[in-house]
Short mmCIF file of C-alpha atoms and ligand atoms in Angstrom, two decimals:
data_model
loop_
_atom_site.label_atom_id
_atom_site.label_comp_id
_atom_site.label_asym_id
_atom_site.label_seq_id
_atom_site.Cartn_x
_atom_site.Cartn_y
_atom_site.Cartn_z
CA MET X 1 107.19 131.86 86.27
CA ASP X 2 109.07 128.75 85.24
CA SER X 3 108.89 125.87 87.66
CA ILE X 4 111.91 125.48 89.91
CA PHE X 5 111.67 121.73 89.44
CA ALA X 6 113.49 119.66 86.86
CA LYS X 7 111.41 118.88 83.80
CA ARG X 8 111.47 115.14 84.53
CA MET X 9 109.43 115.63 87.71
CA GLU X 10 106.40 116.45 85.55
CA THR X 11 106.27 112.84 84.42
CA LEU X 12 106.56 111.18 87.81
CA GLY X 13 103.33 109.75 89.24
CA THR X 14 102.48 108.61 92.75
CA GLU X 15 100.42 106.18 94.82
CA THR X 16 96.96 107.45 95.74
CA ALA X 17 96.85 105.13 98.75
CA PHE X 18 99.01 107.58 100.63
CA GLU X 19 96.73 110.51 99.70
CA VAL X 20 93.59 108.71 100.86
CA LEU X 21 95.39 107.73 104.06
CA ALA X 22 96.22 111.43 104.67
CA LYS X 23 92.55 112.42 104.12
CA ALA X 24 91.40 109.66 106.49
CA ARG X 25 93.91 110.72 109.14
CA ALA X 26 92.69 114.34 108.88
CA LEU X 27 89.12 113.13 109.54
CA GLU X 28 90.32 111.09 112.50
CA LYS X 29 91.96 114.20 113.92
CA GLN X 30 88.53 115.83 113.87
CA GLY X 31 87.24 112.92 115.97
CA LYS X 32 85.68 110.79 113.17
CA ASP X 33 85.93 107.01 113.33
CA ILE X 34 87.35 105.56 110.10
CA VAL X 35 87.77 101.91 109.09
CA HIS X 36 90.95 101.67 107.04
CA LEU X 37 90.59 99.42 104.01
CA GLU X 38 92.84 101.51 101.79
CA ILE X 39 96.19 100.32 103.04
CA GLY X 40 98.20 97.65 101.27
CA GLU X 41 99.90 96.07 104.23
CA PRO X 42 99.29 93.16 106.59
CA ASP X 43 97.79 94.20 109.93
CA PHE X 44 99.83 91.49 111.67
CA ASP X 45 103.01 92.21 113.59
CA THR X 46 106.36 91.00 112.23
CA PRO X 47 107.03 87.51 113.66
CA ARG X 48 109.02 87.53 116.90
CA ASN X 49 111.91 85.37 115.66
CA ILE X 50 112.58 87.94 112.92
CA LYS X 51 112.56 90.86 115.35
CA GLU X 52 114.90 88.99 117.66
CA ALA X 53 117.29 88.27 114.80
CA ALA X 54 117.34 92.01 113.96
CA ALA X 55 118.07 92.93 117.58
CA LYS X 56 120.81 90.31 117.82
CA ALA X 57 122.43 91.57 114.61
CA LEU X 58 122.15 95.16 115.82
CA TYR X 59 123.96 94.31 119.06
CA SER X 60 126.59 92.17 117.40
CA GLY X 61 128.04 94.76 115.06
CA TYR X 62 125.82 94.78 111.94
CA THR X 63 125.74 98.55 112.02
CA HIS X 64 128.09 99.43 109.15
CA TYR X 65 128.14 99.48 105.37
CA VAL X 66 127.90 96.12 103.65
CA PRO X 67 128.28 95.34 99.90
CA SER X 68 125.80 97.24 97.70
CA ALA X 69 124.29 94.05 96.30
CA GLY X 70 123.72 92.62 99.78
CA ILE X 71 125.43 90.54 102.48
CA PRO X 72 126.87 87.45 100.69
CA GLU X 73 125.29 84.97 103.15
CA PHE X 74 121.88 86.61 102.64
CA ARG X 75 122.23 86.66 98.84
CA GLN X 76 123.08 82.97 99.02
CA ALA X 77 120.00 82.24 101.16
CA ILE X 78 117.78 84.13 98.70
CA ALA X 79 119.34 82.26 95.76
CA GLU X 80 118.56 78.95 97.51
CA TYR X 81 115.01 80.04 98.36
CA ILE X 82 114.23 81.13 94.80
CA SER X 83 115.90 78.03 93.32
CA LYS X 84 113.70 75.84 95.51
CA THR X 85 110.40 77.69 95.14
CA ARG X 86 110.66 78.50 91.39
CA LYS X 87 112.47 75.29 90.44
CA ILE X 88 115.36 77.07 88.73
CA ASP X 89 119.10 77.35 89.41
CA VAL X 90 119.95 80.72 90.90
CA ASN X 91 123.45 81.82 91.99
CA ALA X 92 124.11 84.38 94.71
CA ASP X 93 125.65 86.77 92.13
CA GLU X 94 122.26 86.95 90.40
CA VAL X 95 120.62 88.42 93.50
CA VAL X 96 120.53 92.10 94.51
CA VAL X 97 119.13 93.05 97.91
CA THR X 98 117.23 96.35 98.01
CA PRO X 99 115.32 98.47 100.57
CA GLY X 100 111.91 96.99 99.68
CA GLY X 101 110.70 95.51 96.41
CA LYS X 102 109.95 98.91 94.85
CA PRO X 103 113.59 99.83 94.10
CA VAL X 104 113.83 96.69 91.94
CA MET X 105 111.23 98.27 89.64
CA PHE X 106 113.00 101.60 89.62
CA PHE X 107 116.49 100.23 89.08
CA SER X 108 115.68 97.59 86.48
CA ILE X 109 113.69 100.14 84.44
CA LEU X 110 116.50 102.71 84.77
CA ALA X 111 119.07 100.11 83.74
CA LEU X 112 117.19 98.70 80.75
CA VAL X 113 114.60 101.08 79.30
CA ASN X 114 115.52 103.96 76.97
CA PRO X 115 113.36 106.97 76.07
CA GLY X 116 111.05 105.95 73.23
CA ASP X 117 111.03 102.26 74.17
CA GLU X 118 107.67 100.64 74.84
CA VAL X 119 106.80 98.91 78.09
CA LEU X 120 103.72 96.74 78.53
CA TYR X 121 102.20 96.75 82.01
CA PRO X 122 98.99 95.56 83.72
CA ASN X 123 96.13 98.06 84.05
CA PRO X 124 94.56 98.19 86.58
CA GLY X 125 97.93 97.57 88.22
CA PHE X 126 100.39 98.84 90.78
CA PRO X 127 100.56 102.58 89.92
CA ILE X 128 104.33 102.82 90.23
CA TYR X 129 104.83 100.82 87.01
CA GLU X 130 103.18 103.48 84.84
CA SER X 131 104.82 106.27 86.82
CA LEU X 132 108.32 104.89 86.24
CA ILE X 133 107.75 104.10 82.57
CA ASN X 134 106.76 107.74 82.04
CA PHE X 135 109.62 108.97 84.18
CA VAL X 136 112.27 107.39 81.92
CA GLY X 137 110.55 108.78 78.81
CA ALA X 138 109.30 105.42 77.57
CA LYS X 139 105.82 104.72 76.22
CA PRO X 140 103.45 102.96 78.62
CA VAL X 141 101.36 100.33 76.81
CA PRO X 142 98.58 99.13 79.14
CA ILE X 143 97.45 95.52 79.19
CA PRO X 144 93.80 95.74 80.31
CA LEU X 145 92.83 93.21 82.96
CA LYS X 146 89.16 92.41 82.64
CA GLU X 147 86.69 91.06 85.13
CA GLU X 148 85.27 88.64 82.54
CA ASN X 149 88.76 87.06 82.32
CA ASP X 150 88.96 86.78 86.12
CA PHE X 151 91.28 89.80 86.00
CA SER X 152 93.95 87.78 84.31
CA LEU X 153 95.61 89.16 81.18
CA ASP X 154 94.62 88.03 77.72
CA PRO X 155 97.88 86.54 76.39
CA GLU X 156 96.81 86.99 72.75
CA TYR X 157 96.33 90.72 73.38
CA VAL X 158 99.83 90.90 74.84
CA LYS X 159 101.20 89.11 71.77
CA GLU X 160 99.52 91.68 69.49
CA LYS X 161 100.91 94.63 71.43
CA ILE X 162 104.55 93.52 71.31
CA THR X 163 106.46 95.54 68.71
CA LYS X 164 110.13 95.95 67.79
CA LYS X 165 110.23 98.81 70.27
CA THR X 166 108.96 96.76 73.22
CA LYS X 167 111.75 96.55 75.76
CA MET X 168 109.95 95.21 78.78
CA ILE X 169 106.76 93.41 79.80
CA ILE X 170 105.70 93.86 83.41
CA ILE X 171 103.60 91.13 84.96
CA ASN X 172 102.30 90.82 88.50
CA SER X 173 100.87 87.63 89.96
CA PRO X 174 99.03 87.44 92.30
CA GLU X 175 97.98 90.91 91.24
CA ASN X 176 97.43 94.15 93.10
CA PRO X 177 94.66 95.43 92.98
CA THR X 178 92.52 92.66 91.46
CA GLY X 179 93.76 89.48 93.17
CA GLY X 180 93.99 87.82 89.74
CA ILE X 181 96.68 85.25 89.06
CA LEU X 182 98.55 84.16 85.93
CA THR X 183 98.35 80.49 85.01
CA LYS X 184 101.06 78.42 83.35
CA ASP X 185 99.18 78.73 80.03
CA HIS X 186 99.15 82.53 80.17
CA LEU X 187 102.81 82.65 81.09
CA LYS X 188 103.75 80.26 78.30
CA VAL X 189 102.37 82.61 75.61
CA ILE X 190 104.42 85.49 77.04
CA ALA X 191 107.49 83.28 77.47
CA ASP X 192 107.27 82.22 73.82
CA CYS X 193 107.19 85.87 72.69
CA VAL X 194 110.21 86.78 74.79
CA ALA X 195 112.37 83.68 74.42
CA ASP X 196 113.75 84.44 70.95
CA ARG X 197 114.36 88.17 71.47
CA ASP X 198 117.62 89.35 73.05
CA ASP X 199 116.32 92.85 73.67
CA LEU X 200 113.06 92.09 75.49
CA PHE X 201 112.82 91.57 79.24
CA VAL X 202 110.14 90.59 81.71
CA LEU X 203 109.77 92.26 85.08
CA ALA X 204 107.89 89.64 87.11
CA ASP X 205 106.55 91.19 90.29
CA GLU X 206 106.01 88.18 92.54
CA ILE X 207 105.75 90.06 95.84
CA TYR X 208 102.45 88.24 96.67
CA SER X 209 103.72 84.78 95.64
CA ARG X 210 103.08 83.33 99.09
CA ILE X 211 99.65 84.93 99.56
CA ILE X 212 97.61 82.67 97.37
CA TYR X 213 94.27 80.94 98.06
CA GLU X 214 93.57 78.89 94.96
CA GLY X 215 95.99 76.96 92.80
CA LYS X 216 99.72 77.49 93.18
CA HIS X 217 102.05 80.30 92.27
CA GLU X 218 103.62 79.96 88.82
CA SER X 219 106.72 81.89 87.84
CA ILE X 220 107.66 82.77 84.27
CA THR X 221 111.30 82.16 85.23
CA ALA X 222 110.64 78.39 85.10
CA PHE X 223 110.18 78.42 81.29
CA PRO X 224 113.25 77.50 79.20
CA GLY X 225 115.54 80.51 78.68
CA LEU X 226 113.32 82.84 80.70
CA LYS X 227 115.42 83.02 83.85
CA GLU X 228 118.00 85.08 81.92
CA LYS X 229 115.27 87.33 80.47
CA THR X 230 113.44 88.02 83.70
CA ILE X 231 113.91 90.32 86.64
CA LEU X 232 112.08 88.53 89.43
CA LEU X 233 110.95 90.92 92.16
CA ASP X 234 110.12 89.57 95.61
CA GLY X 235 110.55 90.70 99.18
CA PHE X 236 109.59 90.54 102.82
CA SER X 237 106.96 93.31 103.16
CA LYS X 238 103.89 91.19 102.55
CA THR X 239 104.93 87.61 103.37
CA TYR X 240 106.39 88.44 106.78
CA ALA X 241 104.44 91.63 107.59
CA MET X 242 107.61 93.73 107.27
CA THR X 243 106.44 96.74 105.24
CA GLY X 244 108.22 99.27 107.44
CA TRP X 245 111.52 97.42 107.51
CA ARG X 246 112.16 98.00 103.80
CA LEU X 247 113.57 94.74 102.55
CA GLY X 248 113.23 93.20 99.11
CA TYR X 249 115.31 91.80 96.28
CA GLY X 250 115.60 91.20 92.59
CA VAL X 251 116.86 88.08 90.85
CA MET X 252 118.28 88.67 87.37
CA GLN X 253 121.14 87.75 85.05
CA LYS X 254 124.55 88.52 86.55
CA ASP X 255 125.46 91.44 84.21
CA LEU X 256 122.20 93.21 84.97
CA ALA X 257 122.62 92.47 88.69
CA GLN X 258 125.93 94.38 88.56
CA LYS X 259 124.23 97.40 86.96
CA VAL X 260 121.42 97.32 89.53
CA ALA X 261 124.02 97.07 92.31
CA GLN X 262 125.76 100.11 90.78
CA LEU X 263 122.47 102.00 91.02
CA MET X 264 122.30 100.90 94.67
CA THR X 265 125.83 102.27 95.20
CA ASN X 266 124.73 105.57 93.67
CA SER X 267 121.56 105.85 95.76
CA ASN X 268 121.42 103.88 99.02
CA SER X 269 124.99 102.51 99.22
CA CYS X 270 123.49 99.32 100.65
CA THR X 271 120.36 97.96 102.29
CA CYS X 272 120.40 98.28 106.11
CA SER X 273 122.76 95.59 107.37
CA PHE X 274 120.97 94.35 110.51
CA ILE X 275 117.70 94.19 108.58
CA GLN X 276 119.33 91.88 106.06
CA MET X 277 120.21 89.56 108.95
CA ALA X 278 116.56 89.64 110.01
CA GLY X 279 115.66 88.67 106.42
CA LEU X 280 118.02 85.71 106.71
CA GLU X 281 116.06 84.52 109.76
CA ALA X 282 112.77 85.12 107.93
CA LEU X 283 113.86 82.76 105.13
CA LYS X 284 115.58 80.13 107.26
CA GLY X 285 113.46 80.19 110.43
CA PRO X 286 109.98 78.75 111.06
CA GLN X 287 107.30 79.77 108.55
CA THR X 288 104.33 79.13 110.85
CA GLU X 289 103.47 82.79 111.56
CA SER X 290 103.42 83.63 107.87
CA GLU X 291 101.27 80.60 107.11
CA LYS X 292 98.84 81.50 109.92
CA MET X 293 98.53 85.00 108.50
CA VAL X 294 97.60 83.66 105.05
CA ALA X 295 95.05 81.26 106.60
CA GLU X 296 93.49 84.23 108.40
CA PHE X 297 93.38 86.28 105.18
CA LYS X 298 91.57 83.39 103.54
CA LYS X 299 88.82 83.52 106.19
CA ARG X 300 88.50 87.28 105.84
CA ARG X 301 88.25 86.93 102.08
CA GLU X 302 85.05 84.91 102.56
CA VAL X 303 83.58 87.55 104.89
CA ILE X 304 84.32 90.52 102.67
CA VAL X 305 83.30 88.89 99.36
CA SER X 306 79.99 87.55 100.65
CA GLY X 307 79.28 90.83 102.48
CA LEU X 308 79.94 92.99 99.40
CA ASN X 309 77.78 90.78 97.20
CA LYS X 310 74.84 91.42 99.55
CA ILE X 311 75.06 95.19 99.00
CA LYS X 312 72.77 96.54 96.27
CA GLY X 313 74.75 97.87 93.30
CA ILE X 314 77.94 95.98 94.14
CA THR X 315 79.21 92.65 92.82
CA CYS X 316 82.50 91.11 93.86
CA LYS X 317 84.59 88.23 92.50
CA LYS X 318 86.70 86.14 94.84
CA PRO X 319 90.36 87.14 94.54
CA LYS X 320 92.73 84.19 94.05
CA GLY X 321 95.66 85.82 95.79
CA ALA X 322 97.01 88.95 97.59
CA PHE X 323 94.74 90.63 100.18
CA TYR X 324 92.53 92.89 98.10
CA VAL X 325 89.05 92.69 96.61
CA PHE X 326 88.17 94.67 93.51
CA PRO X 327 84.37 94.93 93.53
CA ASN X 328 82.39 96.14 90.53
CA ILE X 329 80.43 99.23 91.62
CA THR X 330 78.80 100.19 88.30
CA GLY X 331 75.39 99.17 89.72
CA THR X 332 75.57 102.07 92.18
CA GLY X 333 75.47 104.57 89.32
CA MET X 334 78.41 106.48 90.82
CA ASP X 335 81.93 106.77 89.43
CA CYS X 336 84.62 105.23 91.57
CA ARG X 337 86.18 108.50 92.78
CA LYS X 338 82.84 109.97 93.86
CA LEU X 339 81.88 106.75 95.57
CA GLY X 340 85.27 106.53 97.31
CA ASP X 341 84.84 110.05 98.68
CA HIS X 342 81.23 109.39 99.67
CA LEU X 343 82.24 106.27 101.61
CA LEU X 344 85.05 108.15 103.34
CA TYR X 345 83.21 111.35 104.24
CA ASN X 346 79.71 109.98 104.81
CA GLY X 347 80.38 106.34 105.66
CA GLY X 348 83.64 106.43 107.62
CA VAL X 349 85.30 103.80 105.41
CA ALA X 350 88.54 104.50 103.56
CA VAL X 351 88.86 102.65 100.23
CA LEU X 352 90.67 103.35 96.97
CA PRO X 353 89.00 104.19 93.67
CA GLY X 354 89.83 101.67 90.93
CA THR X 355 91.32 104.45 88.79
CA SER X 356 94.15 104.81 91.32
CA PHE X 357 95.43 101.75 89.48
CA GLY X 358 94.97 103.08 85.96
CA LYS X 359 92.18 104.05 83.61
CA PHE X 360 90.88 100.47 83.26
CA GLY X 361 90.05 100.56 86.98
CA GLU X 362 86.96 102.76 86.42
CA GLY X 363 83.83 101.06 87.75
CA TYR X 364 85.69 99.40 90.63
CA LEU X 365 86.98 100.05 94.14
CA ARG X 366 89.90 98.41 95.88
CA LEU X 367 89.38 97.28 99.44
CA SER X 368 92.12 95.65 101.47
CA PHE X 369 91.06 92.79 103.74
CA ALA X 370 94.24 93.05 105.78
CA ASN X 371 92.04 94.15 108.66
CA SER X 372 90.18 92.28 111.41
CA VAL X 373 86.90 90.45 110.70
CA GLU X 374 85.27 92.81 113.20
CA ASN X 375 86.43 95.88 111.25
CA ILE X 376 85.55 94.31 107.91
CA LYS X 377 81.99 93.64 109.18
CA LYS X 378 81.76 97.19 110.50
CA ALA X 379 82.93 98.54 107.12
CA LEU X 380 80.41 96.41 105.21
CA GLU X 381 77.57 97.69 107.35
CA ARG X 382 78.71 101.28 106.87
CA ILE X 383 79.08 100.88 103.10
CA GLY X 384 75.55 99.46 102.88
CA LYS X 385 74.14 102.36 104.89
CA ALA X 386 76.12 105.02 103.00
CA LEU X 387 74.74 103.70 99.73
CA GLU X 388 71.17 103.82 101.02
CA ASN X 389 71.60 107.37 102.34
CA ARG X 390 72.67 109.41 99.37
N1 LIG H 1 104.64 95.27 94.07
C1 LIG H 1 103.34 95.31 94.34
C2 LIG H 1 102.39 94.74 93.36
C3 LIG H 1 102.89 95.90 95.52
O1 LIG H 1 101.57 95.93 95.79
C4 LIG H 1 103.83 96.49 96.39
C5 LIG H 1 103.39 97.19 97.62
O2 LIG H 1 102.28 97.55 97.83
C6 LIG H 1 105.17 96.42 96.06
C7 LIG H 1 105.54 95.79 94.91
C8 LIG H 1 106.22 97.08 96.92
O3 LIG H 1 106.53 96.43 98.05
P1 LIG H 1 107.69 96.91 99.01
O4 LIG H 1 107.05 97.37 100.27
O5 LIG H 1 108.52 95.66 99.23
O6 LIG H 1 108.50 97.96 98.35
#
């Protein structure tokens, strides 16, 4: 029998993190104790001042539709924040507010990429990039991120892979899942390739820009002419521990911003109005809670990296940003999926196989250190034991 579903659904991928979470929850229902290192979200609560701003907005009438591109005052605040942090001039009409950062990927790809176009994207990388490229009928061209390059991309490789058909280059720094970052030198090579082409865009996913432990965040938008060629994705999920609120934004040239806003009109109408007011407080209010969270992640990074390196068969580089480690597990002799299942079912630790992030993730696992030091230590002990007992 023919499928009842539209043909295009065959090309849509997903995020394995949610599948592993479901498996872990099923085990917990049976009474098993699981340490969750599979989830990509801060374990901290949203700062109080942000929650209070949401409540205040809720009780003062922010309960109706607002413009599809976002509340003007909030778009202005985002424009000022990005202008200051990326050292570029952004206007409010170049900002579109969305329910989370993810819709910026979806909408900018829908608005720019035709079937048959080529899109370069990091691999291992956030799985939704490849999923969306396939969904619009474009050709995904992976940029392998290698451990020997500190999980940063090889700019010369990118240069070689750009063809006349390339419509978009997706970059992500700091990167999920590897914690790698892109330096000014890397970005310059990409910027030079893009600068003289009218039909080539960069989607710069900078959602982890504030979660960085070494060096400072560099944005491709700061290179001459690149602001107009880039869709900068950022948001509140990670920086302010607001994953469930669904609040993000894209910064892009005005004409494209209008198209993305039109996609918002056709899908969500607008991003939740009182949550936008909470976002305004997040940007304008004290940053201490967010800074404390990053300082805590930095401590946990030390614990998890040194702990993993003590386990036979595992080696782990120190991530430079985000809150994930991407240890090499080839020394265990197991493939990453088998090892992931073994650790879940026999060790009580939920992790993600590297291949959840693309084929170049084989030989690795992704562990989130957005969990307490106590739980990280417990997980390390369990991983060590599970590897001995197999
Ligand atoms: N980009 C990357 C690289 C991510 O890891 C994530 C979330 O895990 C997102 C974007 C999406 O974030 P949001 O919750 O704002 O949609």
